[in-house]
mmCIF file of C-alpha atoms and ligand atoms in Angstrom:
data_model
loop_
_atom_site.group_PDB
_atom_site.id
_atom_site.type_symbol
_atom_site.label_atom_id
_atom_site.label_comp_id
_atom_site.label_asym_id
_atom_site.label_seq_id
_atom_site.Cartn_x
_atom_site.Cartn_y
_atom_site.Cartn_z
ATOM 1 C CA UNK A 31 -43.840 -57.904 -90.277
ATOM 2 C CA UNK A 32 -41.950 -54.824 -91.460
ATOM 3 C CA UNK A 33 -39.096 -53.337 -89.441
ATOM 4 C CA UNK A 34 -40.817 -50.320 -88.861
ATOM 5 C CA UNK A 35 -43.628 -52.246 -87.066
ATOM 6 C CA UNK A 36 -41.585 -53.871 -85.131
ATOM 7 C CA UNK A 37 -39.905 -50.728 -83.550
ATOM 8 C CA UNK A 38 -43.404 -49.527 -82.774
ATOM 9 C CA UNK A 39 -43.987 -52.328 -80.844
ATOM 10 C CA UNK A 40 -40.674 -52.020 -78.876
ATOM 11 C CA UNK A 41 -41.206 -48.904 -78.303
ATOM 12 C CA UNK A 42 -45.071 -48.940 -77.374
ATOM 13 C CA UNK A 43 -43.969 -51.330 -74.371
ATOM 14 C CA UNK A 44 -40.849 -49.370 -73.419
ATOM 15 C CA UNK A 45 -43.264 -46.605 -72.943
ATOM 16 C CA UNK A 46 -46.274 -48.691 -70.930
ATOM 17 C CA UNK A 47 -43.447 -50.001 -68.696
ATOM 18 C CA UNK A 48 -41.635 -46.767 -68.223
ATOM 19 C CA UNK A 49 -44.706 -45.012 -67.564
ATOM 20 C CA UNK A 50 -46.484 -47.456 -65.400
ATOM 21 C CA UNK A 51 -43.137 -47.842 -63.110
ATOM 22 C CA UNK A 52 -43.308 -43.860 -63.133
ATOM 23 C CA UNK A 53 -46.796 -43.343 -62.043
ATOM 24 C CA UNK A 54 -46.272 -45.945 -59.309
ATOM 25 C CA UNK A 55 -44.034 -44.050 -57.586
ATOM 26 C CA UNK A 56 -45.620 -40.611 -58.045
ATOM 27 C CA UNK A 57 -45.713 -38.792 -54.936
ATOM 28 C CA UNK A 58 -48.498 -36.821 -55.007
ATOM 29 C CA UNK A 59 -51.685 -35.683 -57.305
ATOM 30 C CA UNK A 60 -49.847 -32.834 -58.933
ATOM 31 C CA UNK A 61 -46.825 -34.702 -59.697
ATOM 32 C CA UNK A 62 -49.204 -37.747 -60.753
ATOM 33 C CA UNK A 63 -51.161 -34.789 -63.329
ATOM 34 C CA UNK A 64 -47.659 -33.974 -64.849
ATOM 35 C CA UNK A 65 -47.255 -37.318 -65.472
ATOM 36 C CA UNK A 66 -50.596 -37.673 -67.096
ATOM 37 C CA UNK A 67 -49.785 -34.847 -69.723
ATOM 38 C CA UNK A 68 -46.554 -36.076 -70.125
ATOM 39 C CA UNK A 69 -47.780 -39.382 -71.125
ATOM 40 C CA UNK A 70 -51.112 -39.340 -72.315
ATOM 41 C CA UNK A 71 -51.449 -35.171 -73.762
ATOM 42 C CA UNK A 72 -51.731 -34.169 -77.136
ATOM 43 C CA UNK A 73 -47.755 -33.946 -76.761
ATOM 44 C CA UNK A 74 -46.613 -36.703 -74.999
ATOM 45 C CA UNK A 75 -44.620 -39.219 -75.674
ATOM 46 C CA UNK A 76 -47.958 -41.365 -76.414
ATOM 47 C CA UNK A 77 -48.886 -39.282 -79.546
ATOM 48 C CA UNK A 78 -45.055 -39.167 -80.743
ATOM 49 C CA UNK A 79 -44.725 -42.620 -80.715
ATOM 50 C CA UNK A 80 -47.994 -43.028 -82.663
ATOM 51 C CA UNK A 81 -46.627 -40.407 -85.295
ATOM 52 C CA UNK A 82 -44.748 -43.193 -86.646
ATOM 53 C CA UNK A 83 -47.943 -45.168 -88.049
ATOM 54 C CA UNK A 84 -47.912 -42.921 -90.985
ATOM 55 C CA UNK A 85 -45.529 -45.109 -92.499
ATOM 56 C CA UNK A 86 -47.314 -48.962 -91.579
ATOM 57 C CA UNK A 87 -48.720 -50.963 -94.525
ATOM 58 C CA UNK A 88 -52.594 -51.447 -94.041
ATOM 59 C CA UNK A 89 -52.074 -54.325 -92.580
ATOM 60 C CA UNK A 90 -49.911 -53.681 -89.895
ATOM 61 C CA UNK A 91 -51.793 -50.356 -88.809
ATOM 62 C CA UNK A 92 -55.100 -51.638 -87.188
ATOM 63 C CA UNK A 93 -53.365 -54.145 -85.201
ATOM 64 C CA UNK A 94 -50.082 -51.118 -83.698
ATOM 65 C CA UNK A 95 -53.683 -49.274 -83.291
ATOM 66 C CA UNK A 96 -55.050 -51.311 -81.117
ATOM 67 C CA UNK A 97 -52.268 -52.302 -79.805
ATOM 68 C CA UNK A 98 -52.234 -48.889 -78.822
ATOM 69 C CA UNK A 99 -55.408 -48.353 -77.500
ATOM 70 C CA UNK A 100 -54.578 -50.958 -74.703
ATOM 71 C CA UNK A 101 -51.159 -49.329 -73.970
ATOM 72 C CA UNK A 102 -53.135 -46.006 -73.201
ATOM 73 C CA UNK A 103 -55.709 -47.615 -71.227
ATOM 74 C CA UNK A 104 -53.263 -49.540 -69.232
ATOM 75 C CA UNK A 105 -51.139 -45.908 -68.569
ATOM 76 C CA UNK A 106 -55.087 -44.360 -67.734
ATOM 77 C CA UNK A 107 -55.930 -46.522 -65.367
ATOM 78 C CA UNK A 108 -52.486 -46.929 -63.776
ATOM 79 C CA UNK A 109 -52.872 -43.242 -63.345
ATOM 80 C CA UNK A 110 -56.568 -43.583 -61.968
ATOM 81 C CA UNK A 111 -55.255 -46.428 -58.989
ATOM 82 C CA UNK A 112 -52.318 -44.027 -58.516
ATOM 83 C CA UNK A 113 -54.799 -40.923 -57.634
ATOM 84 C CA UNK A 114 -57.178 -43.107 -55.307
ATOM 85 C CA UNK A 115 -54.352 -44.504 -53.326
ATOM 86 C CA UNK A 116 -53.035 -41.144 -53.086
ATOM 87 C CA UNK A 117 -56.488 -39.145 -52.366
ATOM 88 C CA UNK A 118 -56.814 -42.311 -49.889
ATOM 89 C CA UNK A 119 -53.428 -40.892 -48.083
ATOM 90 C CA UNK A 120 -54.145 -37.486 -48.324
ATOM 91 C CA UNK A 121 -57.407 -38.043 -46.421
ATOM 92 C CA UNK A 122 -55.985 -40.735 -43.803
ATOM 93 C CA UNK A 123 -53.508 -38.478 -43.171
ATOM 94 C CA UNK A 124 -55.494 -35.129 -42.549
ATOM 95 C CA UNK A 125 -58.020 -36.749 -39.930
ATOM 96 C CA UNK A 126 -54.770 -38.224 -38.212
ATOM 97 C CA UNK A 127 -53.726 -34.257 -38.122
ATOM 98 C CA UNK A 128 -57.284 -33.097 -36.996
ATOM 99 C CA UNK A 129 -57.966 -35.944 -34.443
ATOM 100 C CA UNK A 130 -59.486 -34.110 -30.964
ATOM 101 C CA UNK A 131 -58.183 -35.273 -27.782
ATOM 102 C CA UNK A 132 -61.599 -35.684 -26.192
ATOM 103 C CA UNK A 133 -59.855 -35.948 -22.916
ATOM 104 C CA UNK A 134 -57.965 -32.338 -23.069
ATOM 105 C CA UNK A 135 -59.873 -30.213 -20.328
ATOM 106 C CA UNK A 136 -62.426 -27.790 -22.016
ATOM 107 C CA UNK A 137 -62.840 -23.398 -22.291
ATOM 108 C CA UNK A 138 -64.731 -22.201 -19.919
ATOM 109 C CA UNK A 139 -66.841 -19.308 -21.280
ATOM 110 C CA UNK A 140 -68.065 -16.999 -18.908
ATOM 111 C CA UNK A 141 -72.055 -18.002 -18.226
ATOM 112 C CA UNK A 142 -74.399 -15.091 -18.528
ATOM 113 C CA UNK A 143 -76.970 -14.170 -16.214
ATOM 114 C CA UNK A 144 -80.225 -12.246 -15.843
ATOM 115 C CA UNK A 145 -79.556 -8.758 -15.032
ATOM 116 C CA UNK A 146 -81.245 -7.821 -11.515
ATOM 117 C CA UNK A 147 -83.720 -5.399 -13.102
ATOM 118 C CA UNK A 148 -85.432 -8.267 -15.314
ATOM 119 C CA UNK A 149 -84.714 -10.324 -12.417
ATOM 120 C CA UNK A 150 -86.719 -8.062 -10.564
ATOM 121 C CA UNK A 151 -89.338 -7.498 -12.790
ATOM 122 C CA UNK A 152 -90.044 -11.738 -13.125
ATOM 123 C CA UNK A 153 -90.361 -11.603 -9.912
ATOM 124 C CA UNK A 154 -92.683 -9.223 -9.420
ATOM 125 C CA UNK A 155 -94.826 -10.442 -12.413
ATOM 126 C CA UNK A 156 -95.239 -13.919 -10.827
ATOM 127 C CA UNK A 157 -96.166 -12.543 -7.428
ATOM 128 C CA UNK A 158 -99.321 -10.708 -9.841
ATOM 129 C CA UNK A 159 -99.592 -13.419 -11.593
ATOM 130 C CA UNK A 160 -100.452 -15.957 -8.868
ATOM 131 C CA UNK A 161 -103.014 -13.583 -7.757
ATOM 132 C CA UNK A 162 -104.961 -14.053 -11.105
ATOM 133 C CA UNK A 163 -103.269 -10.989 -12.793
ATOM 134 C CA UNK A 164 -102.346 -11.120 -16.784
ATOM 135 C CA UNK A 165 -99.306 -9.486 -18.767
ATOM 136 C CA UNK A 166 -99.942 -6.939 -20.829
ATOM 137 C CA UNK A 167 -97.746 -4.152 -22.895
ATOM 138 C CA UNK A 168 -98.382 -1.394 -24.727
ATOM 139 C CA UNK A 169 -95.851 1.080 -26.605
ATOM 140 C CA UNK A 170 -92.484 3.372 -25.212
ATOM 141 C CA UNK A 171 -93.362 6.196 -27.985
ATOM 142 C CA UNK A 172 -96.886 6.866 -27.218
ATOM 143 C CA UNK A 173 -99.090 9.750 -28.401
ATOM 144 C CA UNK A 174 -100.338 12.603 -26.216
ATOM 145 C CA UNK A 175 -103.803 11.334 -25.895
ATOM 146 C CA UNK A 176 -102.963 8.051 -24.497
ATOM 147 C CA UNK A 177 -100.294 9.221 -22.009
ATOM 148 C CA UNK A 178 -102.415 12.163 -20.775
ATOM 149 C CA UNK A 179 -105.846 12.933 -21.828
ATOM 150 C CA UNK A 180 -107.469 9.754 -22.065
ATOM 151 C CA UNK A 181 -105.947 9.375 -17.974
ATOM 152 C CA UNK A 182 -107.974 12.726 -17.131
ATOM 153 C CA UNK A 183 -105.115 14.841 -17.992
ATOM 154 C CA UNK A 184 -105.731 17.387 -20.131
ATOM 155 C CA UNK A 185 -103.391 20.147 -21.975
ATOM 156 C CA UNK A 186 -103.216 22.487 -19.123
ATOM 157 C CA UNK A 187 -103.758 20.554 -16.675
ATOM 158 C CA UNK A 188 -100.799 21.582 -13.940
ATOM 159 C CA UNK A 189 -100.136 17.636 -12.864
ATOM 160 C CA UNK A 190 -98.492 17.563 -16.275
ATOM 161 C CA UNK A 191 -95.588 19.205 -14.979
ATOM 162 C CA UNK A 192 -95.517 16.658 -12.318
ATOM 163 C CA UNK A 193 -93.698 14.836 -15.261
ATOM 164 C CA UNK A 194 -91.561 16.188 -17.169
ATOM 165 C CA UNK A 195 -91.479 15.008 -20.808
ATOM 166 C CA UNK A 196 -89.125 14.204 -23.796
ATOM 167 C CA UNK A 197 -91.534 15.424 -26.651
ATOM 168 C CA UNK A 198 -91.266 14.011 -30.137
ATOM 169 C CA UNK A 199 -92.632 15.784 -33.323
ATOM 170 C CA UNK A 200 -96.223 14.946 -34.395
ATOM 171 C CA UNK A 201 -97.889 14.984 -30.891
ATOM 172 C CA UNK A 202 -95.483 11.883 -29.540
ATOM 173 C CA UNK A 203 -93.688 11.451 -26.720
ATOM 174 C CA UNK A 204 -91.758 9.255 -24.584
ATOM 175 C CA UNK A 205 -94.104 7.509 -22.633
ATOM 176 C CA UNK A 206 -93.367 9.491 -18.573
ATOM 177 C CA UNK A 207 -95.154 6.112 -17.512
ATOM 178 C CA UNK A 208 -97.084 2.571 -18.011
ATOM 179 C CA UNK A 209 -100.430 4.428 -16.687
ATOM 180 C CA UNK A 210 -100.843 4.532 -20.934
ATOM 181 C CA UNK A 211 -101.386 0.922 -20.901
ATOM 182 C CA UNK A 212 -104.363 0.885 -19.054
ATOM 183 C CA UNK A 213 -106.190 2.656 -21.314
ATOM 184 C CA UNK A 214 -105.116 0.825 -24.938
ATOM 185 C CA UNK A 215 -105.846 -2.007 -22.460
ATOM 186 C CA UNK A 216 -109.572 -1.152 -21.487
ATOM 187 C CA UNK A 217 -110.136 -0.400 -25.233
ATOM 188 C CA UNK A 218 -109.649 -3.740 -26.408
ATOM 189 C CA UNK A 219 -111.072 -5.985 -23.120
ATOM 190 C CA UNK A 220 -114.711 -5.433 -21.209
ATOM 191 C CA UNK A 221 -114.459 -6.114 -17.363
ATOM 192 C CA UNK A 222 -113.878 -7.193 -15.319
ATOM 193 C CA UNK A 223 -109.927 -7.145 -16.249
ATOM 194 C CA UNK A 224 -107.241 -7.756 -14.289
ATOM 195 C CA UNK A 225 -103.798 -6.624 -15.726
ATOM 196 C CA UNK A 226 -100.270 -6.404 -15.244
ATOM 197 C CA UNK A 227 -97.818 -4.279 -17.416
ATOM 198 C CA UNK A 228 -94.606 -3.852 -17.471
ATOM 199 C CA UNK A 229 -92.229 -1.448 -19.034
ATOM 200 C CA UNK A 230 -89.696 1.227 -19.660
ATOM 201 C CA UNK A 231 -90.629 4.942 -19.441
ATOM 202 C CA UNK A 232 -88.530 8.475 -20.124
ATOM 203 C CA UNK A 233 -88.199 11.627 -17.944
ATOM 204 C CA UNK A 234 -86.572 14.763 -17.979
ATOM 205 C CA UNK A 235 -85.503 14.390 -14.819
ATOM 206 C CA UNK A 236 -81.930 15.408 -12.884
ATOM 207 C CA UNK A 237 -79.890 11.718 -12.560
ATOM 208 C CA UNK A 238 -78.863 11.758 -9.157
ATOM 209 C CA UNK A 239 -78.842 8.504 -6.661
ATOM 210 C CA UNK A 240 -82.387 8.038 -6.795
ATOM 211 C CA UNK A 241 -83.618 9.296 -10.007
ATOM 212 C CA UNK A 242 -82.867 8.340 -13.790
ATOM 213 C CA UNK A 243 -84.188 9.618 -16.785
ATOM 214 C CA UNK A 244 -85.282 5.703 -18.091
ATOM 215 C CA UNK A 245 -86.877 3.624 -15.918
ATOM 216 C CA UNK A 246 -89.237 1.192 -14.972
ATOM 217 C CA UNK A 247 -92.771 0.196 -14.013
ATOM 218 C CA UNK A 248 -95.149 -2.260 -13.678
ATOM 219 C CA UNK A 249 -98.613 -0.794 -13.701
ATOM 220 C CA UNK A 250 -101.324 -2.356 -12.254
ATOM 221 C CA UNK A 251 -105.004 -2.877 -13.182
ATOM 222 C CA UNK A 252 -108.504 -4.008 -11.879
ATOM 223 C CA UNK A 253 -112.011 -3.218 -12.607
ATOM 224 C CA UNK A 254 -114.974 -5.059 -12.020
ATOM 225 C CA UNK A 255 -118.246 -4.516 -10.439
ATOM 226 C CA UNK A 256 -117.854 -3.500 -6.765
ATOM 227 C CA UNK A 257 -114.258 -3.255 -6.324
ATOM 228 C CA UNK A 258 -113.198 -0.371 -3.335
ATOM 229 C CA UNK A 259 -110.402 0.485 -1.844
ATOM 230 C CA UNK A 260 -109.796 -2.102 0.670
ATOM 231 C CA UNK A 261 -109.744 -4.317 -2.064
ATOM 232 C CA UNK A 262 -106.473 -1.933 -3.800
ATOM 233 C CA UNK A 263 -105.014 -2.339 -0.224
ATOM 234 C CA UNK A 264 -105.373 -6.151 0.084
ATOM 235 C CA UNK A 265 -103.808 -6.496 -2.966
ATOM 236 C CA UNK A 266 -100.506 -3.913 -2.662
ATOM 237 C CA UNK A 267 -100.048 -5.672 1.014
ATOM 238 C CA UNK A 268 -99.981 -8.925 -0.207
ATOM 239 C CA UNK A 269 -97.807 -8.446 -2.866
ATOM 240 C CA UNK A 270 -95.554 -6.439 -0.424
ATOM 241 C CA UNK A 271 -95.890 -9.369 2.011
ATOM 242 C CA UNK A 272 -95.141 -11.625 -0.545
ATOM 243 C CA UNK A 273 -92.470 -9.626 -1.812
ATOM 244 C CA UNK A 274 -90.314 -8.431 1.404
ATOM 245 C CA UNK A 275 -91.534 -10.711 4.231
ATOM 246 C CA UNK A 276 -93.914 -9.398 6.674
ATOM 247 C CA UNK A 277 -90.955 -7.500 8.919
ATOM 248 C CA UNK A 278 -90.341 -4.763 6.244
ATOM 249 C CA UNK A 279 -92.333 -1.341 7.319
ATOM 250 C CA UNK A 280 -95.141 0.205 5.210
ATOM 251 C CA UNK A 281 -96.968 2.819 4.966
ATOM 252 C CA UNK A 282 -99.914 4.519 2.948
ATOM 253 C CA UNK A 283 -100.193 8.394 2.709
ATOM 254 C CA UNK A 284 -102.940 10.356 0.869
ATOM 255 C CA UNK A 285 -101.635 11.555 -2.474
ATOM 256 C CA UNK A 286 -102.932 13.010 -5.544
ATOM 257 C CA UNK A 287 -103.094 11.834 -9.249
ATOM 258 C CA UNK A 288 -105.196 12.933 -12.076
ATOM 259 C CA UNK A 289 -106.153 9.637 -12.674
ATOM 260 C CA UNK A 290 -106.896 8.118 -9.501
ATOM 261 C CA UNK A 291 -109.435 9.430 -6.919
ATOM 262 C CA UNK A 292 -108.738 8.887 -4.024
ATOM 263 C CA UNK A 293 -105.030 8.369 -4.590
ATOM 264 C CA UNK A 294 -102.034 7.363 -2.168
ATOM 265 C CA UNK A 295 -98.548 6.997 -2.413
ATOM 266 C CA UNK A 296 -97.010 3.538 -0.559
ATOM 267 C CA UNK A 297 -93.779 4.365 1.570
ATOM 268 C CA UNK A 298 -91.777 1.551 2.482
ATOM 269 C CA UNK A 299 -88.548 2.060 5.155
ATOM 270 C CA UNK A 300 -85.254 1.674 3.486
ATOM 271 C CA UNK A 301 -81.781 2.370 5.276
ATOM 272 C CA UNK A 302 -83.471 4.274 7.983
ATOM 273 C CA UNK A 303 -85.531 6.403 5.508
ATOM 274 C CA UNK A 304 -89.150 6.083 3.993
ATOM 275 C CA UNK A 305 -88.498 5.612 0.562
ATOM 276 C CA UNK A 306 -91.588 5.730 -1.807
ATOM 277 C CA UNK A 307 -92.616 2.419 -4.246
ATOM 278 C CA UNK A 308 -95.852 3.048 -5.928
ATOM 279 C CA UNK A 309 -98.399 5.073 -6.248
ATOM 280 C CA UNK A 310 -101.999 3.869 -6.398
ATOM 281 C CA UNK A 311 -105.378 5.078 -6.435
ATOM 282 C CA UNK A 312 -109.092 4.170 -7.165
ATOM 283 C CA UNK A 313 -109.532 4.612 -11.328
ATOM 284 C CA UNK A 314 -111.174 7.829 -11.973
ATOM 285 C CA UNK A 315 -114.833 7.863 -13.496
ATOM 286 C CA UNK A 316 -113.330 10.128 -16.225
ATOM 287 C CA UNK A 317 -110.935 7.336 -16.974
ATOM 288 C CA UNK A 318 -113.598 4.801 -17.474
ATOM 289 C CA UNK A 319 -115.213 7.197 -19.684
ATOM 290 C CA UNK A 320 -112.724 8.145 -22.153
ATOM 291 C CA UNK A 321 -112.774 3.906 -22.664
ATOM 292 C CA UNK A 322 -116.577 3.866 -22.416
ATOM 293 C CA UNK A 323 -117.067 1.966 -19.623
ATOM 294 C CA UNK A 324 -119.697 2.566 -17.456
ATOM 295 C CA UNK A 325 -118.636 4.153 -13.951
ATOM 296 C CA UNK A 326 -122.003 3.920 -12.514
ATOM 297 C CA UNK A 327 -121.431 -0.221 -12.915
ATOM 298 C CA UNK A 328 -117.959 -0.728 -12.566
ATOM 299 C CA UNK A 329 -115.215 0.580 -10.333
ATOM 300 C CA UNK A 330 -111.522 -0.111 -10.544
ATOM 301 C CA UNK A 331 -108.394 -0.231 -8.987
ATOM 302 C CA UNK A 332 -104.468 1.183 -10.061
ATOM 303 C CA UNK A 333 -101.535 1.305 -8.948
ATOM 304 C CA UNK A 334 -98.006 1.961 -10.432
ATOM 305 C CA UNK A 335 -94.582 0.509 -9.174
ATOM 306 C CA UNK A 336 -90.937 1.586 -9.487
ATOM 307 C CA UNK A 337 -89.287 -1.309 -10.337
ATOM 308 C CA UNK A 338 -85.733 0.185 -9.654
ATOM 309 C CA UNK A 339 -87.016 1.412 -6.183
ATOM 310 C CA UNK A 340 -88.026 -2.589 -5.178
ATOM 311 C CA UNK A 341 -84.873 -3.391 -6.323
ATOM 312 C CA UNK A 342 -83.206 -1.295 -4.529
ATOM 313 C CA UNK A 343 -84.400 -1.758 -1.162
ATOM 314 C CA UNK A 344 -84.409 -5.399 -1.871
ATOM 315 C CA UNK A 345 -80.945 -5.682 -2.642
ATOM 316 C CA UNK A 346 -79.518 -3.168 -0.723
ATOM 317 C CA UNK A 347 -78.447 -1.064 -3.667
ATOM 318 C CA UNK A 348 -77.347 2.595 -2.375
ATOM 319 C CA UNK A 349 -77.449 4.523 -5.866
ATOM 320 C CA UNK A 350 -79.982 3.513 -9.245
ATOM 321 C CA UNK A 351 -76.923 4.376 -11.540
ATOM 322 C CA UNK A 352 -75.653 1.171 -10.517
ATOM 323 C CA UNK A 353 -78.337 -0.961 -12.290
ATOM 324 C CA UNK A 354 -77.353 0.851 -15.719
ATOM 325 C CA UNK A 355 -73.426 1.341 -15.811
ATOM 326 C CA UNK A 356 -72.986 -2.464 -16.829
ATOM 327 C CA UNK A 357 -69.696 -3.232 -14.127
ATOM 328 C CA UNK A 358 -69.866 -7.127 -14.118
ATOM 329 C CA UNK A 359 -68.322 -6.901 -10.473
ATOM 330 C CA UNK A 360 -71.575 -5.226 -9.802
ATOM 331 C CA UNK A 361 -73.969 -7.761 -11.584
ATOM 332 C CA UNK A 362 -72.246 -10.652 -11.141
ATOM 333 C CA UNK A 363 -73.455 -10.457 -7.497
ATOM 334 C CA UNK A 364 -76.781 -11.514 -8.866
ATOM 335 C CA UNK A 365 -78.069 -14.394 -9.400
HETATM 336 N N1 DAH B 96 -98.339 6.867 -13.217
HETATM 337 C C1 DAH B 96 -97.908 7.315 -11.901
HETATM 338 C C2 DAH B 96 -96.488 7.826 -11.963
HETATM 339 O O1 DAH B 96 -95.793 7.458 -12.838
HETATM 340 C C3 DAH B 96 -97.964 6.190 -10.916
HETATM 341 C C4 DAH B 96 -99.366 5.770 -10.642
HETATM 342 C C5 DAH B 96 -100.083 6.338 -9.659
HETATM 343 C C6 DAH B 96 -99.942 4.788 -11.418
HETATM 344 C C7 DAH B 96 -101.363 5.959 -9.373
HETATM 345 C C8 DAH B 96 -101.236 4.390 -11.165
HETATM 346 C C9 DAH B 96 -101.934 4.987 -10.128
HETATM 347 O O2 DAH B 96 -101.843 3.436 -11.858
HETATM 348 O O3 DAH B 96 -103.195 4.576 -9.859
HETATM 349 O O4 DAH B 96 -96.094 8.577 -11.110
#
């Protein structure tokens, strides 16, 4: 054994014992990586030491080689415990920062709630519903045809002015109300039918503490053979009844629609004054027509309800704006 050799060896084991005792007490991964380069990289103190081999006799090289080989896989896997106990820590110690106290007391978010308009609406759509009525909906741009002419309403006819309309280009509008339904309803269904169709609708009107330009209905449909008008008046009566109890005051007046014939208007008393609901009326034959139905067979029944109006009288609200201006001290009076 040459004295060169020997000094390898020395030095070898200087280095696995310096660098094991090193890596052991590494604090943390990035320290434990500069270790790793300083030790085991194409510079570190590994390769230096090894630079020496040039001058070995054949011999002695194979066995400082693998000699070390086992020096650098004792430093690599030194290094490799090192990083698991310390990834081990660094884990332990981040759930012990994130733990939740399951016992602290809780956020409360504010809960929302139905706003009294859909409120009303559901409400009025199961009454209709238990009395073998089905939803239906149909469109808030509609065209001319649908809104007016197909309901016996043609261009110059003066009850168009009875609503006054927010036009859109190409013959649409804002639907002025749900009567529209009933027709793209009839269309598609033979009688008898018995519908139910809520919605929004648009008019030009002035806001003031009854009116609003958006709105909205539920419009009401029957037709079947034989229906008359004591059959309209069951019906609107025993949804009112339903509705409001049987103390709240009604009344029926004699009204006029294009579409209806006859046609009445449904008052009902409200803070000492008669405040009108719905309007209502026997189907027109012209109406049946335009959906080819035959008005020598079947008769029908219609009727079409401000929702805001119920609503009003049956919580006691004083001015429409109210359901639209969104002041939670206002809503969260509802349930
Ligand atoms: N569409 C009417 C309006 O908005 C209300 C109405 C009246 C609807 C009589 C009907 C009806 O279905 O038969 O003023």
């Amino acid at each position: 054994m040459t004295s060169s050799s020997l000094d390898l060896e020395t030095q070898l084991s200087q280095l696995k014992a310096e660098a094991q005792s090193a890596i052991a007490s590494a604090e943390n991964l990035d320290s434990l990586e500069q270790l790793r380069v300083q030790y085991l990289g194409k510079k570190g103190q590994l390769s230096q030491v090894l630079r020496g081999m040039g001058k070995l006799s054949d011999e002695e090289r194979p066995r400082i080689g693998s000699l070390a080989n086992e020096i650098k896989e004792a430093i690599q896997s030194a290094i490799e415990d090192r990083r698991q106990r310390l990834q081990q820590a660094q884990l332990e110690a981040q759930l012990a920062s994130e733990t939740l106290d399951v016992t602290m007391p809780g956020i409360m978010r504010p809960l929302g709630k139905v706003h009294p308009l859909n409120g009303m609406i559901d409400q009025m759509l199961d009454i209709f519903v238990g009395l073998g009525y089905t939803v239906a909906e149909g469109f808030e741009v509609e065209t001319d045809y649908y809104n007016f002419e197909a309901l016996n309403t043609p261009e110059d006819h003066p009850a168009r002015d009875m609503q006054d309309t927010f036009y859109l280009p190409d013959k649409n509008l804002l639907r002025t109300h749900t009567s529209s339904v009933q027709i793209r309803y009839m269309e598609n269904h033979d009688p008898p039918i018995r519908v139910i169709a809520p919605g929004r609708v648009y008019r030009r009107d002035t806001v003031d503490a009854t009116h609003s330009a958006v709105f909205h209905q539920l419009e009401l449909l029957a037709v079947e053979e034989g229906l008359r008008f004591t059959d309209l008046r069951g019906t609107i009566k025993e949804f009112l009844r339903q509705m409001f109890g049987d103390d709240l005051k009604v009344r029926f007046r004699a009204s006029y629609f294009p579409f209806t014939e006859p046609s009445a208007e449904v008052d009902v008393q409200w803070q000492g004054k008669w405040l009108e609901v719905l309007g209502c009326g026997m189907v027109d034959p012209n109406v049946l027509k335009a959906v080819e139905y035959d008005p020598e067979r079947y008769t029908g029944f219609a009727a079409g309800l401000g929702v805001e109006r119920f609503a009003m009288v049956l919580h006691q609200i004083d001015d429409i704006r109210r359901l639209y201006n969104s002041d939670l001290r206002f809503l969260r009076q509802f349930v």
